[in-house]
Each structure stands twice: as C-alpha cells, then as structure tokens.
Short mmCIF file of C-alpha atoms in Angstrom, two decimals:
data_model
loop_
_atom_site.label_atom_id
_atom_site.label_comp_id
_atom_site.label_asym_id
_atom_site.label_seq_id
_atom_site.Cartn_x
_atom_site.Cartn_y
_atom_site.Cartn_z
CA MET A 801 -31.95 -48.64 -14.54
CA ILE A 802 -32.48 -45.80 -12.46
CA SER A 803 -32.94 -42.42 -14.01
CA GLU A 804 -30.60 -39.48 -14.17
CA PRO A 805 -31.01 -38.52 -10.07
CA ARG A 806 -32.59 -35.20 -9.32
CA ALA A 807 -31.79 -33.70 -6.07
CA ASP A 808 -35.87 -32.56 -4.85
CA LEU A 809 -37.42 -35.86 -5.37
CA CYS A 810 -33.76 -37.36 -3.53
CA ALA A 811 -34.16 -34.71 -0.78
CA ALA A 812 -38.10 -35.65 -0.92
CA LEU A 813 -37.22 -39.51 -0.29
CA ALA A 814 -34.76 -38.42 2.55
CA ALA A 815 -37.41 -37.20 4.15
CA ASP A 816 -39.91 -40.46 4.13
CA LEU A 817 -37.10 -42.52 4.32
CA THR A 818 -35.85 -40.59 7.97
CA GLY A 819 -39.89 -40.40 8.64
CA LEU A 820 -40.34 -44.18 8.49
CA SER A 821 -37.04 -44.80 11.22
CA TYR A 822 -36.24 -46.77 7.87
CA THR A 823 -33.04 -48.11 9.41
CA SER A 824 -30.91 -51.57 9.33
CA ALA A 825 -31.65 -51.81 13.09
CA ARG A 826 -35.41 -51.16 12.62
CA LEU A 827 -35.40 -54.11 9.94
CA ARG A 828 -33.39 -56.49 11.96
CA ALA A 829 -36.05 -56.07 14.96
CA LEU A 830 -39.55 -56.70 12.89
CA TRP A 831 -37.52 -59.88 11.29
CA GLY A 832 -35.85 -60.67 13.66
CA VAL A 833 -32.87 -62.83 14.51
CA PRO A 834 -33.69 -65.84 12.51
CA ALA A 835 -34.34 -64.14 9.76
CA ASP A 836 -31.28 -62.10 9.59
CA ALA A 837 -29.13 -65.31 9.64
CA ALA A 838 -30.97 -66.38 6.91
CA LEU A 839 -30.23 -63.68 4.88
CA GLY A 840 -26.82 -64.07 5.46
CA ARG A 841 -27.29 -67.51 3.70
CA GLY A 842 -29.10 -66.15 0.75
CA SER A 843 -32.57 -67.40 1.92
CA ALA A 844 -35.25 -63.83 2.05
CA HIS A 845 -38.41 -66.25 3.18
CA PRO A 846 -38.13 -66.47 7.10
CA ALA A 847 -37.57 -62.17 6.33
CA ARG A 848 -40.43 -62.11 3.73
CA ALA A 849 -42.94 -64.00 5.91
CA ALA A 850 -42.14 -61.64 8.59
CA LEU A 851 -42.86 -58.68 6.99
CA HIS A 852 -45.79 -59.71 5.02
CA ALA A 853 -47.19 -60.50 8.82
CA SER A 854 -46.77 -56.99 9.88
CA ASN A 855 -48.80 -53.71 10.08
CA ASP A 856 -45.66 -51.68 10.47
CA PRO A 857 -45.16 -49.01 6.99
CA VAL A 858 -41.55 -49.93 7.73
CA ALA A 859 -42.11 -53.29 6.75
CA LEU A 860 -44.14 -52.59 3.54
CA VAL A 861 -41.03 -49.99 2.34
CA ALA A 862 -38.41 -53.05 3.04
CA ARG A 863 -40.86 -55.15 1.30
CA LEU A 864 -40.55 -53.23 -1.91
CA PHE A 865 -36.95 -51.60 -1.73
CA TRP A 866 -34.77 -54.32 0.35
CA LEU A 867 -36.54 -57.91 -0.95
CA GLY A 868 -37.84 -56.20 -4.36
CA ASP A 869 -41.45 -57.44 -3.75
CA PRO A 870 -44.59 -55.47 -5.62
CA VAL A 871 -46.39 -53.75 -2.83
CA PRO A 872 -50.05 -51.84 -3.24
CA ALA A 873 -50.09 -48.67 -4.82
CA ASP A 874 -52.83 -47.82 -2.47
CA ALA A 875 -50.60 -48.69 0.77
CA LEU A 876 -47.35 -47.17 -0.31
CA ALA A 877 -48.72 -43.64 -1.09
CA PRO A 878 -49.85 -42.56 2.38
CA VAL A 879 -46.32 -43.83 3.99
CA MET A 880 -43.82 -41.70 1.08
CA PRO A 881 -45.83 -38.38 1.00
CA ARG A 882 -42.94 -35.79 -0.20
CA THR A 883 -41.94 -38.50 -2.85
CA GLY A 884 -44.90 -39.95 -3.66
CA ILE A 885 -45.26 -42.91 -6.66
CA ASP A 886 -44.97 -40.82 -9.10
CA GLY A 887 -41.64 -38.97 -7.55
CA LEU A 888 -40.32 -42.99 -7.12
CA GLY A 889 -41.16 -43.36 -10.82
CA GLN A 890 -39.28 -40.23 -11.87
CA LEU A 891 -36.45 -41.12 -10.36
CA GLY A 892 -36.54 -45.17 -11.85
CA LEU A 893 -36.73 -46.61 -8.62
CA VAL A 894 -40.41 -48.10 -9.56
CA GLU A 895 -42.87 -48.45 -12.21
CA SER A 896 -46.76 -48.90 -11.45
CA ASP A 897 -50.23 -50.26 -12.57
CA GLY A 898 -51.94 -48.40 -10.08
CA GLU A 899 -53.02 -51.27 -8.77
CA LEU A 900 -49.67 -51.91 -7.70
CA VAL A 901 -45.84 -50.57 -7.34
CA ARG A 902 -43.13 -52.84 -8.46
CA PRO A 903 -38.90 -52.07 -7.68
CA ARG A 904 -36.26 -51.33 -10.07
CA ALA A 905 -33.78 -50.68 -8.00
CA MET A 906 -33.49 -51.74 -4.45
CA ILE A 907 -32.50 -49.22 -1.18
CA ARG A 908 -31.40 -50.67 1.76
CA PRO A 909 -29.72 -49.14 4.56
CA GLN A 910 -25.95 -49.67 5.77
CA ALA A 911 -24.34 -48.69 8.75
CA TYR A 912 -20.57 -47.53 9.14
CA VAL A 913 -18.71 -47.00 11.99
CA ASP A 914 -14.92 -45.57 11.46
CA ASP A 915 -13.17 -42.56 13.64
CA ALA A 916 -15.13 -39.72 13.28
CA GLY A 917 -18.38 -42.16 14.46
CA THR A 918 -20.97 -44.24 13.66
CA GLY A 919 -23.92 -43.51 11.08
CA GLU A 920 -25.50 -44.96 8.23
CA TRP A 921 -26.68 -44.74 4.58
CA TRP A 922 -29.31 -45.56 2.54
CA ILE A 923 -27.77 -47.54 -0.99
CA ALA A 924 -29.23 -47.82 -3.78
CA SER A 925 -28.15 -50.30 -6.69
CA ASP A 926 -29.70 -52.67 -8.83
CA LEU A 927 -32.59 -55.61 -8.29
CA ASP A 928 -30.16 -58.52 -7.26
CA GLU A 929 -30.91 -62.38 -7.39
CA LEU A 930 -33.38 -62.67 -4.17
CA ALA A 931 -35.67 -60.10 -6.28
CA LEU A 932 -35.34 -61.90 -9.27
CA GLY A 933 -35.37 -64.95 -8.75
CA GLY A 934 -32.35 -65.84 -10.82
CA SER A 935 -29.01 -64.67 -12.35
CA LEU A 936 -28.03 -61.56 -12.75
CA PRO A 937 -27.51 -59.91 -16.05
CA PRO A 938 -24.32 -58.52 -17.04
CA ASP A 939 -24.85 -55.05 -16.74
CA HIS A 940 -25.79 -54.99 -13.21
CA VAL A 941 -24.61 -52.43 -10.54
CA LEU A 942 -23.91 -54.74 -7.25
CA GLY A 943 -25.21 -52.91 -3.45
CA VAL A 944 -22.59 -53.17 -0.76
CA GLY A 945 -21.55 -56.54 -0.27
CA GLY A 946 -18.56 -58.03 1.82
CA ALA A 947 -15.86 -56.91 -0.56
CA SER A 948 -17.41 -53.71 -0.15
CA MET A 949 -17.22 -53.18 3.33
CA THR A 950 -13.89 -54.98 3.98
CA LEU A 951 -12.01 -52.16 1.40
CA ALA A 952 -14.60 -49.26 3.11
CA GLY A 953 -13.13 -50.58 6.44
CA LEU A 954 -9.60 -50.86 5.26
CA GLN A 955 -9.72 -46.87 3.71
CA VAL A 956 -7.00 -44.87 5.64
CA PRO A 957 -8.54 -42.15 7.18
CA VAL A 958 -6.08 -39.28 5.77
CA PRO A 959 -8.52 -36.23 6.52
CA GLY A 960 -8.65 -33.43 3.91
CA GLY A 961 -7.06 -33.72 0.07
CA SER A 962 -8.35 -35.74 -3.11
CA VAL A 963 -9.37 -38.79 -3.32
CA LEU A 964 -9.98 -41.25 -6.73
CA ASP A 965 -12.42 -43.91 -6.47
CA LEU A 966 -11.82 -46.28 -9.46
CA GLY A 967 -14.41 -48.49 -9.97
CA ALA A 968 -17.11 -46.81 -7.83
CA GLY A 969 -20.18 -48.88 -8.77
CA CYS A 970 -23.03 -47.61 -6.39
CA GLY A 971 -20.42 -45.04 -4.38
CA ILE A 972 -19.87 -46.86 -1.22
CA GLN A 973 -16.87 -46.21 -1.14
CA ALA A 974 -17.04 -42.69 -2.57
CA LEU A 975 -18.98 -42.40 0.38
CA ARG A 976 -16.78 -43.56 2.95
CA ALA A 977 -13.85 -41.79 1.37
CA ARG A 978 -16.15 -38.37 1.87
CA ARG A 979 -15.64 -38.67 5.62
CA ALA A 980 -12.23 -37.39 5.79
CA ALA A 981 -11.13 -36.09 2.02
CA ALA A 982 -11.87 -32.77 1.17
CA SER A 983 -13.22 -34.22 -2.42
CA VAL A 984 -13.91 -37.29 -4.16
CA LEU A 985 -13.93 -38.10 -7.93
CA ALA A 986 -15.62 -41.63 -8.77
CA THR A 987 -14.94 -43.34 -12.41
CA ASP A 988 -16.34 -46.39 -13.94
CA VAL A 989 -17.32 -47.97 -17.42
CA SER A 990 -20.78 -48.06 -15.99
CA LEU A 991 -22.92 -45.06 -17.06
CA ALA A 992 -25.37 -46.68 -14.82
CA ALA A 993 -23.32 -47.27 -11.81
CA LEU A 994 -22.26 -43.90 -11.89
CA ARG A 995 -26.46 -42.73 -12.07
CA TYR A 996 -25.95 -44.63 -8.32
CA THR A 997 -23.13 -42.87 -7.17
CA ARG A 998 -24.87 -38.92 -7.68
CA PHE A 999 -28.16 -41.31 -6.55
CA ASN A 1000 -26.40 -42.16 -3.33
CA ALA A 1001 -24.61 -38.55 -2.50
CA LEU A 1002 -27.61 -36.95 -3.27
CA LEU A 1003 -29.97 -39.58 -0.79
CA ASN A 1004 -27.45 -38.69 2.23
CA GLY A 1005 -26.69 -35.32 1.50
CA VAL A 1006 -23.30 -35.54 1.29
CA ASP A 1007 -21.65 -33.25 -1.39
CA GLY A 1008 -18.07 -32.92 -3.08
CA ILE A 1009 -18.14 -36.08 -4.84
CA ASP A 1010 -18.13 -35.83 -8.98
CA VAL A 1011 -18.32 -38.42 -11.25
CA ARG A 1012 -15.95 -39.48 -14.97
CA HIS A 1013 -17.32 -42.08 -17.27
CA GLY A 1014 -14.29 -44.51 -18.52
CA SER A 1015 -12.09 -47.72 -18.02
CA LEU A 1016 -9.83 -47.59 -15.12
CA TYR A 1017 -7.54 -44.38 -14.94
CA GLU A 1018 -8.35 -43.20 -19.07
CA PRO A 1019 -11.08 -40.42 -17.36
CA VAL A 1020 -7.78 -39.16 -15.11
CA ALA A 1021 -5.21 -39.10 -17.09
CA GLY A 1022 -2.41 -36.68 -15.90
CA GLU A 1023 -4.10 -35.84 -12.99
CA ARG A 1024 -3.04 -36.86 -9.54
CA PHE A 1025 -4.30 -38.14 -6.15
CA ASP A 1026 -3.85 -38.33 -2.39
CA ARG A 1027 -5.41 -41.39 -2.06
CA ILE A 1028 -7.22 -43.84 -4.34
CA VAL A 1029 -9.37 -46.37 -3.71
CA SER A 1030 -10.36 -49.14 -5.74
CA ASN A 1031 -12.93 -51.95 -5.51
CA PRO A 1032 -11.75 -53.12 -9.39
CA PRO A 1033 -13.45 -55.93 -11.10
CA PHE A 1034 -11.01 -58.16 -10.63
CA VAL A 1035 -13.04 -62.26 -10.92
CA ILE A 1036 -11.17 -64.38 -13.32
CA THR A 1037 -13.67 -64.94 -15.46
CA PRO A 1038 -12.55 -67.66 -18.73
CA ARG A 1039 -12.95 -65.64 -21.92
CA LYS A 1040 -15.23 -67.96 -23.56
CA GLU A 1041 -18.57 -67.91 -25.23
CA GLY A 1042 -21.16 -69.20 -23.31
CA VAL A 1043 -20.27 -67.65 -20.05
CA PRO A 1044 -21.41 -64.29 -19.03
CA ALA A 1045 -19.02 -60.78 -17.65
CA TYR A 1046 -20.71 -59.50 -15.31
CA GLU A 1047 -19.59 -55.46 -14.95
CA TYR A 1048 -19.30 -55.19 -11.80
CA ARG A 1049 -16.58 -57.80 -11.19
CA ASP A 1050 -15.07 -59.10 -14.59
CA GLY A 1051 -12.87 -56.15 -16.16
CA GLY A 1052 -13.14 -58.13 -19.17
CA LEU A 1053 -9.28 -59.01 -19.08
CA VAL A 1054 -7.63 -62.41 -19.67
CA GLY A 1055 -6.86 -63.56 -16.10
CA ASP A 1056 -5.41 -61.11 -13.65
CA ALA A 1057 -4.72 -58.38 -15.51
CA LEU A 1058 -6.78 -56.45 -14.86
CA VAL A 1059 -5.62 -56.16 -10.77
CA GLN A 1060 -2.01 -55.97 -12.77
CA GLN A 1061 -2.99 -52.78 -14.45
CA VAL A 1062 -4.68 -51.32 -11.69
CA VAL A 1063 -1.22 -51.62 -9.52
CA ALA A 1064 0.97 -50.53 -12.44
CA ASP A 1065 -0.68 -47.05 -13.06
CA ALA A 1066 -0.91 -46.29 -9.66
CA GLY A 1067 2.05 -44.56 -9.31
CA ARG A 1068 1.99 -41.83 -11.90
CA HIS A 1069 -2.04 -41.08 -10.34
CA LEU A 1070 -0.39 -40.59 -7.06
CA THR A 1071 1.14 -37.35 -5.05
CA ALA A 1072 3.96 -37.55 -3.39
CA GLY A 1073 3.14 -39.58 0.42
CA GLY A 1074 -0.34 -40.34 -1.65
CA ILE A 1075 -1.89 -44.17 -0.29
CA ALA A 1076 -3.57 -46.20 -3.17
CA GLN A 1077 -6.01 -48.81 -1.72
CA LEU A 1078 -7.41 -52.09 -3.39
CA LEU A 1079 -8.63 -55.26 -3.06
CA GLY A 1080 -7.49 -58.14 -5.63
CA ASN A 1081 -7.04 -61.61 -6.77
CA TRP A 1082 -3.82 -62.87 -7.99
CA GLU A 1083 -3.04 -66.27 -10.06
CA TYR A 1084 -0.86 -68.75 -8.56
CA ARG A 1085 0.90 -70.57 -12.25
CA ASP A 1086 3.45 -72.93 -12.39
CA ASP A 1087 6.42 -70.82 -12.62
CA GLU A 1088 5.58 -68.12 -10.27
CA ASP A 1089 4.08 -67.59 -6.80
CA GLY A 1090 1.25 -65.19 -6.49
CA LEU A 1091 2.61 -62.82 -4.14
CA ASP A 1092 5.68 -62.77 -6.55
CA ARG A 1093 3.57 -61.42 -9.22
CA VAL A 1094 1.97 -58.81 -7.02
CA ARG A 1095 5.95 -57.55 -6.28
CA ARG A 1096 6.54 -57.87 -10.10
CA TRP A 1097 3.73 -55.16 -10.78
CA VAL A 1098 4.24 -53.12 -7.80
CA GLY A 1099 8.01 -52.85 -9.32
CA GLU A 1100 6.03 -52.12 -13.31
CA SER A 1101 4.18 -49.37 -11.04
CA ALA A 1102 7.20 -47.71 -9.28
CA ALA A 1103 8.67 -47.78 -13.12
CA ALA A 1104 6.09 -46.02 -14.84
CA ALA A 1105 6.05 -43.49 -12.30
CA SER A 1106 9.43 -42.58 -13.64
CA GLY A 1107 11.27 -44.47 -11.61
CA VAL A 1108 9.35 -43.31 -8.01
CA GLU A 1109 9.87 -45.45 -5.20
CA LEU A 1110 6.61 -47.28 -3.87
CA ASP A 1111 5.93 -48.40 -0.54
CA ALA A 1112 4.37 -51.79 -0.82
CA TRP A 1113 1.86 -53.43 1.89
CA VAL A 1114 0.17 -56.61 0.11
CA ILE A 1115 -1.47 -58.74 2.53
CA GLU A 1116 -2.68 -62.10 1.20
CA ARG A 1117 -6.25 -63.43 3.44
CA GLU A 1118 -7.34 -66.42 1.48
CA ARG A 1119 -6.31 -68.76 -1.08
CA LEU A 1120 -8.21 -71.18 -3.07
CA ASP A 1121 -8.21 -74.10 -5.87
CA PRO A 1122 -9.82 -73.59 -9.52
CA ALA A 1123 -12.43 -75.41 -8.81
CA ALA A 1124 -13.55 -73.70 -5.53
CA TYR A 1125 -12.49 -70.21 -6.62
CA ALA A 1126 -14.91 -71.30 -9.38
CA GLU A 1127 -17.65 -72.80 -7.88
CA MET A 1128 -17.82 -69.57 -5.55
CA TRP A 1129 -18.50 -66.94 -8.52
CA ILE A 1130 -20.49 -68.77 -10.49
CA ARG A 1131 -23.12 -69.10 -7.80
CA ASP A 1132 -22.38 -65.35 -7.29
CA GLY A 1133 -24.06 -64.95 -10.15
CA GLY A 1134 -27.14 -66.35 -9.23
CA THR A 1135 -26.88 -70.24 -11.57
CA VAL A 1136 -27.74 -72.80 -9.28
CA PRO A 1137 -25.57 -75.54 -7.74
CA GLY A 1138 -25.78 -79.31 -9.87
CA SER A 1139 -27.99 -77.35 -12.53
CA PRO A 1140 -26.12 -77.86 -16.66
CA ALA A 1141 -25.91 -74.92 -16.86
CA PHE A 1142 -23.67 -74.80 -12.97
CA ASP A 1143 -21.98 -77.64 -14.57
CA GLU A 1144 -21.03 -75.90 -18.45
CA LEU A 1145 -20.05 -72.82 -16.66
CA LEU A 1146 -17.62 -75.15 -14.33
CA GLY A 1147 -16.23 -76.89 -16.48
CA ALA A 1148 -15.39 -73.65 -18.88
CA TRP A 1149 -13.50 -72.35 -15.91
CA LEU A 1150 -11.53 -75.00 -15.28
CA ARG A 1151 -9.98 -75.88 -18.34
CA ASP A 1152 -9.32 -72.02 -18.65
CA PHE A 1153 -7.16 -72.61 -15.72
CA ALA A 1154 -5.68 -75.79 -16.78
CA ASP A 1155 -5.10 -73.77 -20.58
CA ARG A 1156 -3.09 -70.89 -18.30
CA GLY A 1157 -1.40 -73.45 -15.69
CA VAL A 1158 -3.54 -71.98 -13.06
CA SER A 1159 -2.35 -74.24 -9.83
CA GLU A 1160 -4.48 -71.48 -7.09
CA VAL A 1161 -6.31 -67.88 -6.87
CA GLY A 1162 -5.19 -65.52 -3.74
CA PHE A 1163 -6.99 -62.83 -2.60
CA GLY A 1164 -6.41 -60.10 -0.57
CA TYR A 1165 -5.25 -55.72 0.79
CA ILE A 1166 -3.05 -54.20 -1.58
CA LEU A 1167 -1.53 -51.24 0.05
CA LEU A 1168 0.47 -49.12 -2.36
CA ARG A 1169 2.60 -45.49 -1.22
CA ARG A 1170 4.43 -43.17 -2.80
CA SER A 1171 7.54 -42.55 -1.44
CA VAL A 1172 8.22 -39.38 -0.36
CA ALA A 1173 12.43 -38.42 -0.86
CA GLY A 1174 14.63 -39.87 1.56
CA ASN A 1175 12.41 -42.18 3.03
CA PRO A 1176 13.55 -45.67 3.04
CA PRO A 1177 10.55 -48.03 1.16
CA LEU A 1178 8.46 -49.98 2.70
CA SER A 1179 7.85 -54.05 1.02
CA ARG A 1180 5.39 -56.32 2.55
CA TYR A 1181 4.40 -59.18 1.23
CA GLU A 1182 2.89 -60.74 3.68
CA ARG A 1183 -0.09 -64.35 4.17
CA ILE A 1184 -2.93 -63.50 7.29
CA ALA A 1185 -5.31 -65.96 6.91
CA HIS A 1186 -6.46 -66.23 10.55
CA PRO A 1187 -10.09 -64.69 11.68
CA ILE A 1188 -9.55 -60.71 11.95
CA ALA A 1189 -12.27 -58.02 12.94
CA GLU A 1190 -11.94 -55.89 10.32
CA ARG A 1191 -13.14 -52.57 12.35
CA GLY A 1192 -10.82 -50.50 12.60
CA LEU A 1193 -8.28 -52.01 9.91
CA GLY A 1194 -7.61 -48.46 8.29
CA ALA A 1195 -7.16 -46.76 11.56
CA HIS A 1196 -4.35 -49.15 12.08
CA LEU A 1197 -3.07 -49.09 9.08
CA ALA A 1198 -2.33 -45.42 9.12
CA ALA A 1199 -0.58 -45.67 12.50
CA ALA A 1200 1.67 -48.81 11.16
CA LEU A 1201 3.03 -46.81 8.18
CA ALA A 1202 3.57 -43.54 10.37
CA ALA A 1203 4.95 -45.96 12.91
CA HIS A 1204 7.78 -47.59 9.58
CA ASP A 1205 8.03 -43.85 8.93
CA ARG A 1206 9.87 -42.84 12.34
CA GLN A 1207 11.89 -45.89 12.97
CA ALA A 1208 13.20 -46.30 9.52
CA ALA A 1209 14.48 -42.48 9.98
CA LEU A 1210 16.82 -43.75 12.83
CA ASP A 1211 19.69 -45.53 12.89
CA ASP A 1212 20.20 -48.77 15.43
CA ASP A 1213 22.19 -46.07 18.06
CA GLU A 1214 18.97 -43.99 17.49
CA LEU A 1215 16.24 -46.34 18.74
CA ALA A 1216 18.66 -47.69 21.32
CA THR A 1217 17.65 -43.98 22.18
CA THR A 1218 14.00 -44.31 22.46
CA ARG A 1219 11.38 -44.92 25.30
CA LEU A 1220 8.72 -47.27 23.74
CA ARG A 1221 5.32 -48.67 25.21
CA VAL A 1222 3.98 -52.20 24.68
CA ALA A 1223 -0.05 -51.54 23.00
CA ASP A 1224 -2.57 -52.74 25.98
CA ASP A 1225 -4.42 -55.09 23.41
CA VAL A 1226 -1.04 -57.16 24.20
CA THR A 1227 -0.99 -60.53 25.55
CA GLU A 1228 1.97 -62.87 26.66
CA ALA A 1229 1.32 -67.16 26.82
CA ARG A 1230 3.69 -69.37 27.52
CA HIS A 1231 3.75 -72.58 26.55
CA HIS A 1232 5.84 -75.46 28.98
CA LEU A 1233 6.16 -79.22 28.30
CA PRO A 1234 4.87 -81.13 31.63
CA GLY A 1235 7.55 -80.42 34.56
CA ALA A 1236 9.55 -78.19 32.51
CA ALA A 1237 10.75 -74.83 34.77
CA ASP A 1238 11.72 -73.15 31.22
CA PRO A 1239 8.48 -72.26 28.73
CA SER A 1240 9.01 -74.10 25.07
CA VAL A 1241 7.37 -71.26 23.58
CA ILE A 1242 6.35 -68.18 24.39
CA GLU A 1243 3.85 -66.22 22.42
CA LEU A 1244 2.93 -62.18 22.21
CA ARG A 1245 -0.71 -61.59 20.99
CA GLN A 1246 -2.02 -59.54 19.48
CA GLY A 1247 -6.20 -58.55 20.45
CA GLY A 1248 -6.90 -56.07 17.81
CA GLY A 1249 -4.97 -55.10 14.26
CA PHE A 1250 -3.66 -57.86 12.28
CA ALA A 1251 -4.48 -59.94 15.38
CA ARG A 1252 -1.07 -61.12 14.84
CA THR A 1253 0.63 -63.95 16.85
CA VAL A 1254 4.58 -63.48 17.61
CA THR A 1255 6.65 -66.70 18.57
CA ALA A 1256 9.33 -64.49 20.94
CA ASP A 1257 12.26 -65.82 22.68
CA THR A 1258 13.19 -65.38 26.15
CA GLY A 1259 14.99 -61.56 25.22
CA LEU A 1260 12.58 -60.17 22.63
CA ALA A 1261 9.64 -61.26 25.58
CA ALA A 1262 11.49 -59.47 28.74
CA LEU A 1263 11.93 -56.43 26.61
CA VAL A 1264 8.29 -55.83 25.06
CA GLY A 1265 7.58 -56.83 28.82
CA SER A 1266 9.92 -54.27 30.48
CA CYS A 1267 8.64 -51.64 27.69
CA ASP A 1268 6.57 -48.85 29.52
CA GLY A 1269 7.81 -45.93 28.83
CA ASP A 1270 10.08 -45.53 31.73
CA LEU A 1271 13.31 -46.69 30.53
CA ASP A 1272 15.24 -46.26 26.83
CA VAL A 1273 15.15 -49.26 24.63
CA GLY A 1274 19.26 -49.36 25.39
CA THR A 1275 18.68 -49.88 28.59
CA LEU A 1276 16.72 -52.17 28.78
CA VAL A 1277 18.46 -54.23 26.69
CA ASP A 1278 21.48 -53.97 28.82
CA ALA A 1279 19.96 -55.11 31.86
CA ILE A 1280 18.62 -58.35 30.08
CA ALA A 1281 21.65 -58.88 28.45
CA HIS A 1282 23.07 -59.07 32.34
CA LEU A 1283 20.12 -60.95 33.68
CA LEU A 1284 20.73 -63.52 31.21
CA GLU A 1285 24.37 -63.57 30.97
CA VAL A 1286 25.03 -62.54 27.56
CA ASP A 1287 27.21 -60.11 25.54
CA ALA A 1288 24.95 -56.84 25.77
CA ALA A 1289 26.27 -56.06 22.17
CA ASP A 1290 24.92 -59.26 20.61
CA LEU A 1291 21.52 -59.34 21.86
CA ARG A 1292 21.09 -55.17 20.78
CA ARG A 1293 21.77 -56.41 17.33
CA GLU A 1294 19.81 -59.45 17.53
CA LEU A 1295 16.51 -57.45 19.09
CA LEU A 1296 16.44 -53.98 17.56
CA PRO A 1297 15.56 -55.13 14.33
CA ARG A 1298 12.25 -57.39 15.69
CA VAL A 1299 11.86 -54.15 17.78
CA ARG A 1300 11.22 -52.58 14.51
CA GLU A 1301 8.96 -55.13 13.03
CA LEU A 1302 7.07 -54.74 16.21
CA LEU A 1303 6.50 -51.08 15.34
CA VAL A 1304 5.14 -51.62 12.76
CA ASP A 1305 3.02 -54.15 13.79
CA GLY A 1306 1.58 -52.14 16.39
CA ILE A 1307 2.53 -53.96 19.21
CA LEU A 1308 5.19 -51.30 20.53
CA SER A 1309 4.93 -48.02 20.02
CA PHE A 1310 7.38 -44.75 20.40
CA VAL A 1311 6.06 -42.86 23.87
CA GLU A 1312 6.59 -39.03 23.01
#
C-alpha cells in the first residue's frame, strides 16, 4: 500500500520516468508483439524474458513497476537519480534490503485519446495477480482494466463544470474527466484508493482533483454536479462465508442492488441538464427482464429527485448465464480454474443465483440526464451486442443528446422544413434474390458511433440517399412519393418518426 503522496517526490519521479521514456510504445518495442499479445491473455513469461535479456534502463524499471519483479538496488539507483531508492520507499512504492528492491505497487503507462488530443499517463495501483502469483487480497486497488477504458471513452466531453467521480479507485476516471471539467471530486470507501487517486494526479501533474472518503453519495449529501461518472463495484457476489469480497468490484449488497442505488440516487445529485454515466450489471429474474429492472430504477431516481424528469439511455452490451458469469469473476480474482477452491466458489455463486431466481446477468452502459424543463424526455433501452470501436463514443453520445433535443423541439411540420445531411460514414447495402429486379433487403450501415445497421424500405432509403443538405425534408418526401406513386401525406407520417431516430443515431444530421 502506498503512503500519503508528497508533491515533491511525485514531481521527481515524473521527471525520472520522463527521462527514461517509460511509455507504452517503448515497452511494446522492448518485449515485442507476441509478448504483448501474451500479456493480454494473462501470461507475463514472454515479456519477462524479453525484459531480463535487455540492457535498456527502461527494461529494469518495467521489470519492477510493470511486472512486479525485484531488481538489484545498485542497478536501479542510477536510473532514478532524482527520486532515489529512498524516495521511492518514502512514497511507499518499494521496499529494499540494500541489495534487492521489491515493488509494493505497480506503475504502468496508459495511453489515451480524446477530442482534445492524445497523451499518456502513468497509473499506479496495487500489485496484481501477475506480480503476486496468486489470488488478490480483498482490499486490492485495481489498475486500469478494460471496463475502466470503456467508461473513460464513454465520458461525454462537456467542457467546464464540476464532475463527481463516484468510486474513484486508482483515479483513472477523475483524470479523464479533468481533461474537460473545471473541477473533479473523487470519492471512495477505500482510503488506499483515494491515496492512489491523489498520487496519480500529482505524478501526472493534474490539478483540480479533490478527494473525499465515504460510501457512494454519502460524502456529497446535498450537493449537485454537472456530471457524475462511476465505474462502481457492480459485480454480483454471493453473500456467503468463504466467498471473498473485493473492494474494487464488490459493493457489499445483495445481487444488483449496488447499481440500483447508484442509479436511484443520481437524479438528486445532478444539476439541470447534468449527466450521469456508469457501467453496471443487472439481473434477469424469473419475473423481470433485465432492462425493465433498470427502467424501474430510473423511475425511482426521478421520484427521489422530487419528480424531476430524467432522460435515460441504457445499452446492454452483453448477457451471460450464471455459470459463465461466475467463472469469469472467479478467474478475475486469481483463483485457478479446475482447482478445488475454484469449484467451491462456483458452487456458491450458482446456489446464490438459483435461490434468487436469477437466470442471466446483463452488462452495459447507463446514461442519465436531468432534463431541462420543457424538453421531451429521452428513453432508450436497447441491446447492442455486435463489436463496436469504443474510441470516440463520448463525442458520439454528446452529439446524439444534442440531436435528440433539437428534433424533439420540432413538430412534424417544422421538421419537414429542415435540411439534413447523411453522415459520411454511412453506406447502403442492397440484397437481391437471384434474378430479382428489386432488393429484398436494404440496409443502412453506420461506420462510427454504435455501428448500427438499420433496415430500410425503398422510401426511407431514397430519403436518406437524397439528404445532401440542399433540399428540405418535406420537399424530398413529396418527390419520393411522386416517384413511388403513393400519397405524400401518408409517406410523411411514415418517414418522419424514422428520421427522428436516425438523427439521434447519427446517421442523419441537421444542416446549420
């Protein structure tokens, strides 16, 4: 566990790491593509072999802070001239007996890309299973994982304002939020996690991030924020003796109640127009669909905020049966599949799901927005299981919210007077039966965003294909109705609701 961070030592360490070029690209070049792929599978052996064979000073630091291996003190001291081994010890990052230096924490470079550009942070966290060689301790502070990067990419890049990072962990969401926000308040039930958040902010020279200790919204009672971001401890863990409860992923409540509480209390902590974004799991029970459960939680959040309207956009990305879900998270804790301990934990998980009537568990993204008075609410609950490129999703969500607001403020007659343009990443595919003159299926395919495939009839395909910004929607519909020999008013009633959906999807956009 690291110590309370000192600004001077963090600055010295940052200078040493900069001088070494301790970056993701440098490390990948040192250990090579096959080793990088092996790390993704949880195997450090190829990378370890490559680093031990290298005389590059950055390889020595990577052995210590990336892989968690001890290194010779006399070799480390010259490559950390500003911090020194003593300084690393004062920060709580290492311990040394004078001959070997052993890590007490990981420090790994983490590259990022957002609307403001590219960059890289160093992210410190507790030693992971690669370094420990076994199961994680319950108070483990997690580094940057796949879920962390997903949520970071989803963050809506709204400039200025205040952000609450609920359950900050190592502080990666706070760092990402601070790229656009004026200030960030990070909370966590773990004091160690808050130390890592402070340390990582200082190490990367990021100001404007404050921390408070406490569970969920307790540290911010009565306060409101322009944005809330949370990767909460959403994993559904049996409340049984012998089943470890990891602080970084387990909120201590039964089933999906932790995510329910985060959602249900979000509305009262948002300013007008404020946005909350989180990841979560939700259960499918005998009597309730998973997305219907989340819909009910959103209603509870609106009620808790004195009836304030809440926009909701919930996207389920994955659904697992109880066995697959349990196996995934047991492995995540470092327990080896096939071992007696693994089988015992799996049995406890499956009994818990069976006792509570859980048939499946969903995972996905939740976006809530405290509606501005007069705006019709957004209510989207959908399943998107196909692969998507998560880069740029935050900007896509921001554009989708703006498009929803603009089209919702227009009645059909007003919408018909607007000029629209089809997005540059949209293509059309037509499928014909052998020998048929007309297509049996027409698809509009989106390259970016959520990579949607929209099935279109001839009229909708013609309208989308004609949206080049020159003529208004009404004129285009009338012309298409003439060509198809159908009633123009009927075609307008049919197409305008689809146009509204395509605007929110980002397949069409308004011409200014």
